[in-house]
């Protein structure tokens, strides 16, 4: 698509630093309309519109009756690069986002499932696995001639065309910005514009290679290098060539789950970008000496003209599904090595400054730095007011007492006293930690250790862990935790990838003993596996747990079959958040409903079309599914 008229932004700026956009429309700062940065004009809707926020920025909110036409004047439509930012809020049917038409016919059509050139009968279909998450759609067209004759064109946002009749529905959702170029952009330029839009609206890019570029085409997030954290990406930064100043951000996939805001002005070309591993806020496997963390972890990267940045961090703790003390205290752990091992030498633990009535934990002063690794891993903890971390150097079989522990207290009032037991016997004398520098405990040998720290205000922290010899035979394929389901047996083989000459000893509840590497476990409880060679042993504790408790004590769905409207009555064992996902028979997600604050819920919902549907209810780790038949 190629526009006769093109213009540089009146601000001397361009999206992603890619010059000469033909049209560059953003949501107006005061009215529910689109403002064109290339000529300063405003496009008013012909049907009512409201506004909402997408990553703290204004966005037009469309209903099925909303309509916004953009006059394109006389144009040729054979070459173009078009960018659309949108978030669909209804997935019951394929939504149209926009179409381009003249008085005679409709040419290009963008929907939530395809890009179509109706004149040339060409379609580009795609499967949207996350239909409710916001998108940056980039479309490039290059034809020899126009797909529509050169007459007056209208870029119609929101409403489906009157002709031809298409089996789609009008758009409902958010649309903050659209951009058009009168030429085919190259791959780098496409990524520059897409990166600018993604950072501005908290959207996660997936292609190519999950990479983000600034206006100078410099990488500011290298998806190939950070593949474990390519989820829920957001960032703060400043890029004057794009007119982008982003001082507060959160991923629009989960608004408000994690929000980071800069406390100082940002320099041009400075970026701080983060993503996470997409795991839940449930307890992670324990690492000896590391306080108990949650599975959700993230990575933050500083680039360009940013060596450090002072921020405030806000975390929505209502997503935490773990055993909590009566008055929980939330912590943010920063691993400045970027390894996510959270070893003491490179890790800082920051205690929340406040927890508001909505469950939002605030960390008022968090400084991120461009350290030697170029990245900082971060994680979350839910515990009490003090923590103790230990950096452990394991002993060797040849020198049994060659290990040591470097202990450090966080959030404590000094001096602190530490008592240590090994294998249920006192280990040395009581130790005093006088300041944040911590202490080193020498002469550590293999065994089971228990720590108890009491600070000057009599606040207590306890921890236990097993220290092994570093050269002992480690059965690495055996996990620390398993779930045993009813009427099943766990088949475990400790000899996998182990050398010859190893002896094995399993022990567990009710006198369970076995000296075979392979065991069948039929009972829940705590097990111990000892693997030995030439007198050098490795001991591993293994927890075999019951399946997560089902929080649903009652779930009723009526009437079923239904003519469209139905009612849900459900009860939980305690007040908790509940999510209902509605899927079609072929697995398409068409609706999501969330509720929280109660143990008993009664609510009604409606589905517009006949068919068989699956309703999936989630609360914490509990999941219940109901089938629903709609007959109209």
Coordinates of N, CA and C in Angstrom, one line a residue, residues 41-134:
X41 N -3.9 16.8 13.1 CA -5.4 16.7 13.0 C -5.9 15.6 13.9
X42 N -7.2 15.7 14.3 CA -7.8 14.8 15.2 C -9.0 14.1 14.4
X43 N -9.1 12.8 14.6 CA -10.2 12.1 14.0 C -11.3 11.8 15.1
X44 N -12.5 12.3 14.9 CA -13.5 12.0 15.8 C -14.3 10.8 15.5
X45 N -14.8 10.1 16.5 CA -15.6 8.9 16.2 C -17.0 9.3 15.7
X46 N -17.6 8.4 14.9 CA -19.0 8.6 14.4 C -20.0 7.9 15.3
X47 N -19.5 7.0 16.2 CA -20.3 6.4 17.3 C -19.5 6.5 18.6
X48 N -20.2 6.4 19.7 CA -19.6 6.7 21.0 C -18.3 5.8 21.3
X49 N -17.3 6.5 21.8 CA -16.1 5.8 22.3 C -15.8 6.3 23.7
X50 N -15.1 5.4 24.5 CA -14.6 5.8 25.8 C -13.1 5.5 25.7
X51 N -12.4 5.8 26.8 CA -11.0 5.5 26.9 C -10.7 4.7 28.2
X52 N -9.6 3.9 28.1 CA -9.1 3.2 29.2 C -7.6 3.3 29.2
X53 N -6.9 2.4 30.0 CA -5.4 2.5 30.0 C -4.9 1.1 29.6
X54 N -3.8 1.2 28.8 CA -3.0 0.1 28.5 C -1.5 0.4 28.8
X55 N -1.0 -0.3 29.8 CA 0.4 0.1 30.3 C 0.5 1.5 30.7
X56 N -0.5 2.0 31.4 CA -0.5 3.4 32.0 C -0.7 4.4 30.9
X57 N -1.1 4.1 29.7 CA -1.3 5.0 28.6 C -2.7 4.9 28.1
X58 N -3.2 6.1 27.6 CA -4.6 6.1 27.2 C -4.8 5.3 25.9
X59 N -5.9 4.6 25.8 CA -6.3 3.8 24.7 C -7.8 3.9 24.4
X60 N -8.2 4.0 23.2 CA -9.6 4.0 22.8 C -10.2 2.7 23.2
X61 N -11.4 2.7 23.8 CA -12.2 1.5 24.2 C -13.4 1.4 23.3
X62 N -13.4 0.3 22.4 CA -14.4 0.1 21.5 C -15.5 -0.9 22.0
X63 N -16.7 -0.5 21.7 CA -17.8 -1.5 21.9 C -18.3 -1.9 20.5
X64 N -19.3 -2.8 20.5 CA -19.8 -3.3 19.2 C -20.4 -2.2 18.3
X65 N -20.8 -1.1 19.0 CA -21.4 0.0 18.2 C -20.4 1.1 17.9
X66 N -19.2 1.0 18.4 CA -18.2 2.1 18.2 C -17.7 2.1 16.7
X67 N -17.4 3.3 16.3 CA -16.9 3.5 14.9 C -16.0 4.7 14.8
X68 N -14.9 4.5 14.1 CA -14.0 5.6 13.9 C -13.4 5.5 12.5
X69 N -13.8 6.4 11.6 CA -13.3 6.4 10.2 C -12.2 7.4 10.0
X70 N -11.1 7.0 9.3 CA -10.0 7.8 9.0 C -10.0 8.0 7.4
X71 N -10.1 9.3 7.0 CA -10.1 9.6 5.6 C -8.7 9.5 5.1
X72 N -8.5 8.7 4.0 CA -7.2 8.5 3.5 C -6.9 9.4 2.2
X73 N -7.9 10.1 1.8 CA -7.8 11.0 0.6 C -7.6 10.1 -0.6
X74 N -7.0 10.6 -1.7 CA -6.8 9.9 -2.9 C -5.4 9.2 -2.8
X75 N -5.4 7.9 -2.8 CA -4.1 7.2 -2.5 C -4.0 6.0 -3.5
X76 N -2.8 5.6 -3.7 CA -2.5 4.3 -4.3 C -2.3 3.3 -3.2
X77 N -2.8 2.1 -3.3 CA -2.8 1.1 -2.3 C -2.0 -0.1 -2.6
X78 N -0.9 0.0 -3.3 CA -0.2 -1.2 -3.7 C 1.0 -1.5 -2.8
X79 N 1.5 -0.5 -2.1 CA 2.7 -0.8 -1.2 C 2.4 -0.1 0.2
X80 N 2.6 -0.8 1.2 CA 2.4 -0.3 2.6 C 3.0 -1.1 3.7
X81 N 3.2 -0.5 4.8 CA 3.6 -1.2 6.0 C 2.6 -0.6 7.1
X82 N 1.8 -1.5 7.7 CA 0.8 -1.0 8.6 C 1.0 -1.7 10.0
X83 N 0.8 -0.9 11.0 CA 1.0 -1.4 12.4 C -0.2 -1.0 13.2
X84 N -0.7 -2.0 13.9 CA -1.9 -1.8 14.7 C -1.7 -2.4 16.1
X85 N -1.9 -1.6 17.1 CA -1.9 -2.1 18.5 C -3.3 -2.3 19.0
X86 N -3.7 -3.5 19.5 CA -5.0 -3.7 19.9 C -5.0 -4.8 21.0
X87 N -6.1 -4.8 21.8 CA -6.4 -5.8 22.8 C -7.9 -6.1 22.7
X88 N -8.2 -7.4 22.3 CA -9.6 -7.8 22.1 C -10.1 -8.3 23.5
X89 N -11.3 -7.9 23.8 CA -11.9 -8.3 25.1 C -13.0 -9.3 25.0
X90 N -13.4 -9.6 23.7 CA -14.4 -10.6 23.5 C -13.9 -11.6 22.4
X91 N -13.9 -12.9 22.8 CA -13.4 -13.9 21.9 C -14.4 -14.9 21.4
X92 N -15.7 -14.6 21.7 CA -16.8 -15.5 21.3 C -16.8 -15.7 19.7
X93 N -16.5 -14.6 19.0 CA -16.4 -14.7 17.5 C -15.1 -14.0 17.1
X94 N -14.8 -14.2 15.8 CA -13.7 -13.5 15.2 C -14.1 -12.0 15.1
X95 N -13.2 -11.2 15.7 CA -13.5 -9.7 15.7 C -12.8 -9.0 14.5
X96 N -13.4 -8.1 13.9 CA -12.7 -7.2 13.0 C -12.0 -6.2 13.7
X97 N -10.8 -5.8 13.3 CA -10.1 -4.6 13.9 C -10.3 -3.4 13.0
X98 N -10.1 -3.5 11.7 CA -10.3 -2.5 10.8 C -10.5 -3.0 9.4
X99 N -11.0 -2.2 8.5 CA -11.0 -2.5 7.1 C -10.8 -1.2 6.3
X100 N -10.3 -1.3 5.1 CA -10.1 -0.1 4.2 C -11.0 -0.3 3.0
X101 N -11.8 0.8 2.8 CA -12.8 0.7 1.7 C -13.0 2.0 1.0
X102 N -13.6 2.0 -0.2 CA -14.1 3.2 -0.8 C -15.6 3.0 -1.0
X103 N -16.2 3.8 -1.8 CA -17.6 3.7 -2.0 C -18.1 2.5 -2.7
X104 N -17.1 1.8 -3.4 CA -17.5 0.7 -4.3 C -17.2 -0.7 -3.6
X105 N -16.1 -0.8 -2.9 CA -15.7 -2.1 -2.4 C -14.8 -2.0 -1.2
X106 N -14.7 -3.2 -0.6 CA -13.8 -3.3 0.6 C -12.5 -4.0 0.1
X107 N -11.3 -3.5 0.5 CA -10.1 -4.1 0.1 C -9.4 -4.9 1.3
X108 N -8.6 -4.2 2.1 CA -7.9 -4.9 3.2 C -8.8 -5.0 4.4
X109 N -8.7 -6.2 5.1 CA -9.5 -6.4 6.3 C -8.5 -7.1 7.3
X110 N -8.4 -6.5 8.5 CA -7.7 -7.1 9.6 C -8.6 -7.6 10.7
X111 N -8.5 -8.8 11.1 CA -9.4 -9.4 12.1 C -8.5 -10.0 13.2
X112 N -9.1 -10.5 14.2 CA -8.3 -11.2 15.2 C -7.7 -12.5 14.8
X113 N -8.1 -13.0 13.6 CA -7.6 -14.3 13.2 C -7.0 -14.3 11.8
X114 N -7.0 -13.2 11.1 CA -6.5 -13.2 9.7 C -6.3 -11.8 9.2
X115 N -5.4 -11.7 8.2 CA -5.3 -10.4 7.4 C -5.8 -10.8 6.0
X116 N -6.8 -10.1 5.4 CA -7.4 -10.5 4.1 C -7.3 -9.4 3.1
X117 N -7.0 -9.7 1.9 CA -7.1 -8.8 0.8 C -8.2 -9.3 -0.1
X118 N -9.4 -8.7 0.1 CA -10.6 -9.3 -0.5 C -10.6 -9.1 -2.0
X119 N -9.9 -8.1 -2.5 CA -9.9 -7.8 -3.9 C -9.1 -8.9 -4.6
X120 N -7.9 -9.3 -4.1 CA -7.1 -10.3 -4.7 C -7.3 -11.7 -4.2
X121 N -8.3 -11.8 -3.3 CA -8.7 -13.1 -2.6 C -7.4 -13.7 -2.0
X122 N -6.8 -13.0 -1.2 CA -5.6 -13.5 -0.5 C -5.8 -13.4 1.0
X123 N -5.4 -14.4 1.8 CA -5.6 -14.5 3.2 C -4.3 -14.9 3.9
X124 N -4.0 -14.3 5.0 CA -3.0 -14.7 5.9 C -3.6 -15.0 7.2
X125 N -3.8 -16.3 7.5 CA -4.4 -16.7 8.7 C -3.4 -17.0 9.8
X126 N -3.8 -16.8 11.1 CA -2.9 -17.1 12.2 C -3.7 -17.6 13.4
X127 N -3.1 -18.4 14.2 CA -3.7 -18.9 15.4 C -3.3 -18.1 16.6
X128 N -4.2 -17.5 17.3 CA -3.9 -16.7 18.5 C -4.1 -17.6 19.7
X129 N -3.0 -18.0 20.3 CA -3.1 -18.9 21.5 C -3.4 -18.1 22.7
X130 N -3.2 -16.8 22.7 CA -3.5 -15.9 23.9 C -4.5 -14.8 23.4
X131 N -5.7 -15.1 23.1 CA -6.6 -14.1 22.4 C -6.9 -12.9 23.2
X132 N -6.8 -13.0 24.6 CA -7.1 -11.8 25.4 C -5.9 -10.9 25.7
X133 N -4.7 -11.3 25.3 CA -3.5 -10.5 25.5 C -3.4 -9.5 24.4
X134 N -2.8 -8.3 24.7 CA -2.7 -7.3 23.6 C -1.6 -7.7 22.6

